[in-house]
Coordinates of C-alpha atoms in Angstrom, one line a residue:
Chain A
X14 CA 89.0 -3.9 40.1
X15 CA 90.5 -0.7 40.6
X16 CA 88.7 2.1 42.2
X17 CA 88.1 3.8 39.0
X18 CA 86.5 1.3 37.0
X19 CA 84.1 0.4 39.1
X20 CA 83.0 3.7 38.8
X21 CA 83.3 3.9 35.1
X22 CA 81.2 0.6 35.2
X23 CA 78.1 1.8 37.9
X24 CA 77.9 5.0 35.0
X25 CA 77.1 2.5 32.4
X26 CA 74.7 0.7 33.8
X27 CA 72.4 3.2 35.2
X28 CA 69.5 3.0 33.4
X29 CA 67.9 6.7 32.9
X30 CA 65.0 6.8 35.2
X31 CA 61.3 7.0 33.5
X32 CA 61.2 10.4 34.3
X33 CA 58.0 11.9 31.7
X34 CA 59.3 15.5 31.6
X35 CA 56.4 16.5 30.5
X36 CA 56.4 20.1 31.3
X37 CA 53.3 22.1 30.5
X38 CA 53.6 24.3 28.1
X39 CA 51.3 27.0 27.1
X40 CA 51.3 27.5 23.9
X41 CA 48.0 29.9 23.4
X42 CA 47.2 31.1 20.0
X43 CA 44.6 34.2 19.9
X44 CA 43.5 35.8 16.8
X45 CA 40.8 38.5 16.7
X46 CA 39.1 39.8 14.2
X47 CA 38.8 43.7 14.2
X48 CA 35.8 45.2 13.4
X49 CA 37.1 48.1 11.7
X50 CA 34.8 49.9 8.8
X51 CA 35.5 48.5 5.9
X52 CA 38.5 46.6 6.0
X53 CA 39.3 43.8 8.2
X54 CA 42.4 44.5 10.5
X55 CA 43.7 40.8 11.8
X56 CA 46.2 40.8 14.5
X57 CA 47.4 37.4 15.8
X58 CA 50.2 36.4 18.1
X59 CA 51.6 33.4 19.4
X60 CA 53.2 32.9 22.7
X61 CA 55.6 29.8 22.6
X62 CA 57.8 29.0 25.6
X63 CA 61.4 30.0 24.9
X64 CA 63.3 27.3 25.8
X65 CA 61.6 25.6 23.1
X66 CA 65.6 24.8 21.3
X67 CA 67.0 23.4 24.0
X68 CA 64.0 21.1 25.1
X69 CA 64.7 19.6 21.0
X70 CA 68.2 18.3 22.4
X71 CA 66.5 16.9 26.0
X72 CA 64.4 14.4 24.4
X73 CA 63.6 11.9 27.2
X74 CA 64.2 8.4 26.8
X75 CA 61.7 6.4 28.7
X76 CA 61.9 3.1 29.8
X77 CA 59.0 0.5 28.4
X78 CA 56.0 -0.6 30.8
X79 CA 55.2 -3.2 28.8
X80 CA 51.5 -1.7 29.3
X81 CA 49.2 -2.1 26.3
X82 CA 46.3 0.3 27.4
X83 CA 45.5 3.2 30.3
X84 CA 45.2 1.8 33.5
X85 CA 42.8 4.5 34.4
X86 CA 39.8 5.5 31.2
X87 CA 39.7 9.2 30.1
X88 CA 36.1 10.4 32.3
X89 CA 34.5 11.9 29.7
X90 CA 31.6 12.9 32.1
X91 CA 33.6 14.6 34.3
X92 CA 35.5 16.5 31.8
X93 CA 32.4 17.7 30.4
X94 CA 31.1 18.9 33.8
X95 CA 34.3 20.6 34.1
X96 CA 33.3 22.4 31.2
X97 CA 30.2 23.5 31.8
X98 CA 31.0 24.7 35.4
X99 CA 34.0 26.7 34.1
X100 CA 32.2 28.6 31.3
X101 CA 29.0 28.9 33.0
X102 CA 30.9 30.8 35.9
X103 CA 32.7 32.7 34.1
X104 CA 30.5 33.6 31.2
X105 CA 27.1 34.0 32.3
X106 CA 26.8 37.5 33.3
X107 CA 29.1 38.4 30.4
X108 CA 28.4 41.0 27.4
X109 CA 30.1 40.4 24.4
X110 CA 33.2 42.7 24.9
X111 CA 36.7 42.6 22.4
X112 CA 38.9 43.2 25.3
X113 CA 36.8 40.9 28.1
X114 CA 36.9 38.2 25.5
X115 CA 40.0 38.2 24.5
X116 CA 41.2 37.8 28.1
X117 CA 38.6 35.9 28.5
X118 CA 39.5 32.7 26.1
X119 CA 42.8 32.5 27.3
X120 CA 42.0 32.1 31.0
X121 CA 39.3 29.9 30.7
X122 CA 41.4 27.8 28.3
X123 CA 43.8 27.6 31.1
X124 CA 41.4 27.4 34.3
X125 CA 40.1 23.7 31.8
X126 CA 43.6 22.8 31.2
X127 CA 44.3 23.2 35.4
X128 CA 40.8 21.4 36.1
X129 CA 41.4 18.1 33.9
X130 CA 45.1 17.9 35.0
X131 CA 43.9 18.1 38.6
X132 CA 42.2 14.5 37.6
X133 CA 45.5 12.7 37.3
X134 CA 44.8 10.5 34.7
X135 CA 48.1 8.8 33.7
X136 CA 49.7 9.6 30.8
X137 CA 47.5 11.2 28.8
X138 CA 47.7 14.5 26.8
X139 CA 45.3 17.3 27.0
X140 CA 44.5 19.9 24.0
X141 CA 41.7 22.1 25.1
X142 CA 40.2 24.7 22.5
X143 CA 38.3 27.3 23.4
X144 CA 35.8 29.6 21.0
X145 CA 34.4 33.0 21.9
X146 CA 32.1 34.7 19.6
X147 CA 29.6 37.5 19.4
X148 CA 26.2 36.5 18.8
X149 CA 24.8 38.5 15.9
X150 CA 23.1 36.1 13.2
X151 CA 26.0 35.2 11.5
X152 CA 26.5 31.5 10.7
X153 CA 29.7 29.8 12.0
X154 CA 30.5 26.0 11.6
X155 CA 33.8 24.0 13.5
X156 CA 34.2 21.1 12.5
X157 CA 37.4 18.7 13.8
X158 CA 38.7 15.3 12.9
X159 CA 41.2 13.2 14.3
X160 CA 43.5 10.5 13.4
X161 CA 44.2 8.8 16.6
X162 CA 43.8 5.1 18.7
X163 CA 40.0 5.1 19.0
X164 CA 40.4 2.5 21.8
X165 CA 41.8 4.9 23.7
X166 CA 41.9 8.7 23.0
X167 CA 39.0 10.5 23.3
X168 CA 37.0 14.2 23.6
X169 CA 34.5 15.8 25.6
X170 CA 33.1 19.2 24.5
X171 CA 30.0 22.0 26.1
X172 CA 28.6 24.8 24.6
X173 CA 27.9 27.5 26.3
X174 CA 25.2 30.7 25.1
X175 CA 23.8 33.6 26.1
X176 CA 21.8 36.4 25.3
X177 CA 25.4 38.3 23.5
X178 CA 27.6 35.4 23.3
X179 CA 28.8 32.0 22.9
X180 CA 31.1 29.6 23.8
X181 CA 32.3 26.7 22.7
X182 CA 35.2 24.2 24.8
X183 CA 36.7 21.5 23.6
X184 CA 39.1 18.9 25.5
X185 CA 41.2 15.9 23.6
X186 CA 42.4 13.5 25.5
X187 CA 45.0 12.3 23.6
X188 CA 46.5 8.4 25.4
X189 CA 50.8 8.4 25.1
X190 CA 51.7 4.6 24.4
Chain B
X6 CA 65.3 -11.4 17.9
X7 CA 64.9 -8.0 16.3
X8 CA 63.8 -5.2 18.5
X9 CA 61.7 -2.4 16.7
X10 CA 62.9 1.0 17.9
X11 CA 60.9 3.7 16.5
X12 CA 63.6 6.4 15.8
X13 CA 62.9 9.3 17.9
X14 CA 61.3 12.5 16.4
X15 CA 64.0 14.3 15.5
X16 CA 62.7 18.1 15.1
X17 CA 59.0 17.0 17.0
X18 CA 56.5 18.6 15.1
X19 CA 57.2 20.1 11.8
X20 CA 54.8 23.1 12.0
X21 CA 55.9 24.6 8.3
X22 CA 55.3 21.3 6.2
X23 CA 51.7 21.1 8.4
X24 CA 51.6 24.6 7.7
X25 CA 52.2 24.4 3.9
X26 CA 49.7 21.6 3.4
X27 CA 47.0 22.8 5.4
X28 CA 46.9 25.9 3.6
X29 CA 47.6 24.1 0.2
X30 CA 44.0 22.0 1.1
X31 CA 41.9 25.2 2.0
X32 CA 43.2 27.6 -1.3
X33 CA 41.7 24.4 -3.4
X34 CA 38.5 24.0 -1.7
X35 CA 38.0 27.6 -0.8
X36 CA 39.5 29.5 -3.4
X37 CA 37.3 32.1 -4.8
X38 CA 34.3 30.8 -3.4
X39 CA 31.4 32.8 -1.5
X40 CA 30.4 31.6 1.8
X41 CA 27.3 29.6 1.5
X42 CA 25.4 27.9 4.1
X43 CA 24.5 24.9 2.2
X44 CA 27.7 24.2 1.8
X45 CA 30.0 25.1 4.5
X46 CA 29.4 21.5 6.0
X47 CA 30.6 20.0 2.7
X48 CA 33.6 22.5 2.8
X49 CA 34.7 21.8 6.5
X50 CA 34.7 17.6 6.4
X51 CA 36.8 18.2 2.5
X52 CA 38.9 20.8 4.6
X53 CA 39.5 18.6 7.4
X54 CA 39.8 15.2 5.9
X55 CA 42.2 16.2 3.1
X56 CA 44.6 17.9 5.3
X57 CA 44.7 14.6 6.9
X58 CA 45.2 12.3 4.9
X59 CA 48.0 14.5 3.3
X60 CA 49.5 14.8 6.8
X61 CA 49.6 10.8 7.3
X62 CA 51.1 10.8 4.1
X63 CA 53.9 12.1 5.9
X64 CA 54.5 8.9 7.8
X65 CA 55.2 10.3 10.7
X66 CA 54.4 8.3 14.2
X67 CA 52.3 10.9 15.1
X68 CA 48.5 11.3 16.4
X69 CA 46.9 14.5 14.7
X70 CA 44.0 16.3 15.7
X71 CA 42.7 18.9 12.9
X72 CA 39.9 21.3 13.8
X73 CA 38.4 24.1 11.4
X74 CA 36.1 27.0 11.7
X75 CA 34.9 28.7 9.1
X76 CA 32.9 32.0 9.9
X77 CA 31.3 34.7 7.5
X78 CA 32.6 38.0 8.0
X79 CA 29.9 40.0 9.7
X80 CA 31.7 42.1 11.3
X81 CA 31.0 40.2 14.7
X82 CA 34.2 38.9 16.5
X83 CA 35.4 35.6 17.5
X84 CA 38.1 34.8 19.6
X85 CA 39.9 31.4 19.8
X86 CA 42.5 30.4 22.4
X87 CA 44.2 27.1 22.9
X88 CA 46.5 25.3 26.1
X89 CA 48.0 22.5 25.5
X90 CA 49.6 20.0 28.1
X91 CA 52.1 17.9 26.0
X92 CA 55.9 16.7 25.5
X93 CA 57.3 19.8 23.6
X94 CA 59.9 17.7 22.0
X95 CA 58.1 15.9 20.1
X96 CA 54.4 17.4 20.3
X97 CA 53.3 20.8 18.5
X98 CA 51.0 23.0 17.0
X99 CA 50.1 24.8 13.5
X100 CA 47.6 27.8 13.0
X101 CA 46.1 28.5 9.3
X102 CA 43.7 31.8 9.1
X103 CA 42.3 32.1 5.8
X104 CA 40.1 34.8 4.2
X105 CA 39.0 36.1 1.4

């Protein structure tokens, strides 16, 4: 075979690698409510990575494992003493300040995000949520339901309080089949 | 022997359809109402379990994960930030704020 087709031939056949380009993403969301006199002034932004287009065109094709379930189970107790360590540190000296807290949320959502990935656990995805609010006798309820494989995707969550504040993190561990 | 090949995702996530039906559950279960402590339990789980099953209605292959807050406005502040570690081409997200 000439010298050409062979090479035409070696191009077919390369399978694409299992490469899981899953790059990380930060896609935060703040919103804050302004406390202005009587009206409420609601400012919101959301950062998205810009190459957001061209990732639609990369999708990866990955090869099949054959695997039916994670190798290695989502540590639920770990992830929740990630939690607490991360918002006690950062949170318990801490007055209730617009600016601090607004900082605030966003780097502790990604100081959790940094923590849980440092656990390696294989292919699984990670949503953390984080909620900082003024304490001042208001009534606030979350409430969050999922539609996912029981088996295998799970959550850990803390809650964090002090004398002007709260906290409230939230991890999914969501498992990619 | 037939293989099933899920066709991929072809937009990922398509925030504005989550977008419009989240928004479409809260106006009916919120609309015009005054917040109520009693109720705001009810409200959340109607909140949260409608806008999913209208989202599997979709029939897409995806997981979803649907979280709500609902506050009374105080004048106290609350701050919410989220960070994600996912495949962006077929993974995303869709933020409703509602008041009245």
């Amino acid at each position: 075979m000439s010298e050409i087709a062979k090479d035409k031939a070696s191009r077919f056949l390369k399978k694409r690698g299992s490469m899981s380009s899953v790059n990380s993403p930060d896609i935060k969301m703040k919103e804050i409510y302004g406390r202005a006199k009587d009206s409420t002034s609601t400012v919101s932004y959301v950062d998205e990575p810009s190459h957001r287009d061209d990732a639609s065109h990369l999708a990866v094709q990955m090869e099949n494992t054959y695997q039916l379930g994670p190798s290695k189970c989502f540590p639920v107790d770990a992830v929740k003493h990630i939690l607490k360590d991360v918002l006690t540190n950062y949170l318990q000296e801490e007055k209730y300040e617009p600016e601090l807290c607004r900082q605030m949320t966003k780097t502790i959502a990604e100081v959790v995000k940094a923590r849980v990935k440092d656990l390696m656990i294989p292919r699984y995805k990670l949503v953390v949520i984080i909620h900082i609010g003024q304490l001042n006798n208001q009534s606030l309820h979350i409430g969050s339901r999922c539609l996912w494989d029981d088996a295998n995707d799970t959550f850990a969550s803390f809650t964090f309080r002090n004398t002007s504040l709260f906290a409230l993190a939230t991890v999914y561990a969501v498992y990619l089949e | 022997m037939e293989e099933y090949q899920p066709h991929h995702d072809e937009i990922g996530f398509n925030a504005d359809e989550a977008h419009n039906i989240v928004k479409e559950c809260i106006d009916a279960i919120l609309g015009g109402v005054d917040y109520n402590q009693n109720n705001v339990n009810q409200w959340i789980a109607a909140i949260v379990e409608q806008s999913l099953t209208h989202l599997v209605k979709l029939g897409k292959t995806h997981k979803y994960i649907v979280t709500c807050a609902v506050m009374q406005k105080s004048g106290s502040g609350l701050h919410t930030a989220s960070s994600c570690f996912w495949d962006t081409t077929s993974d995303g997200t869709c933020t409703i704020r509602w008041e009245n």
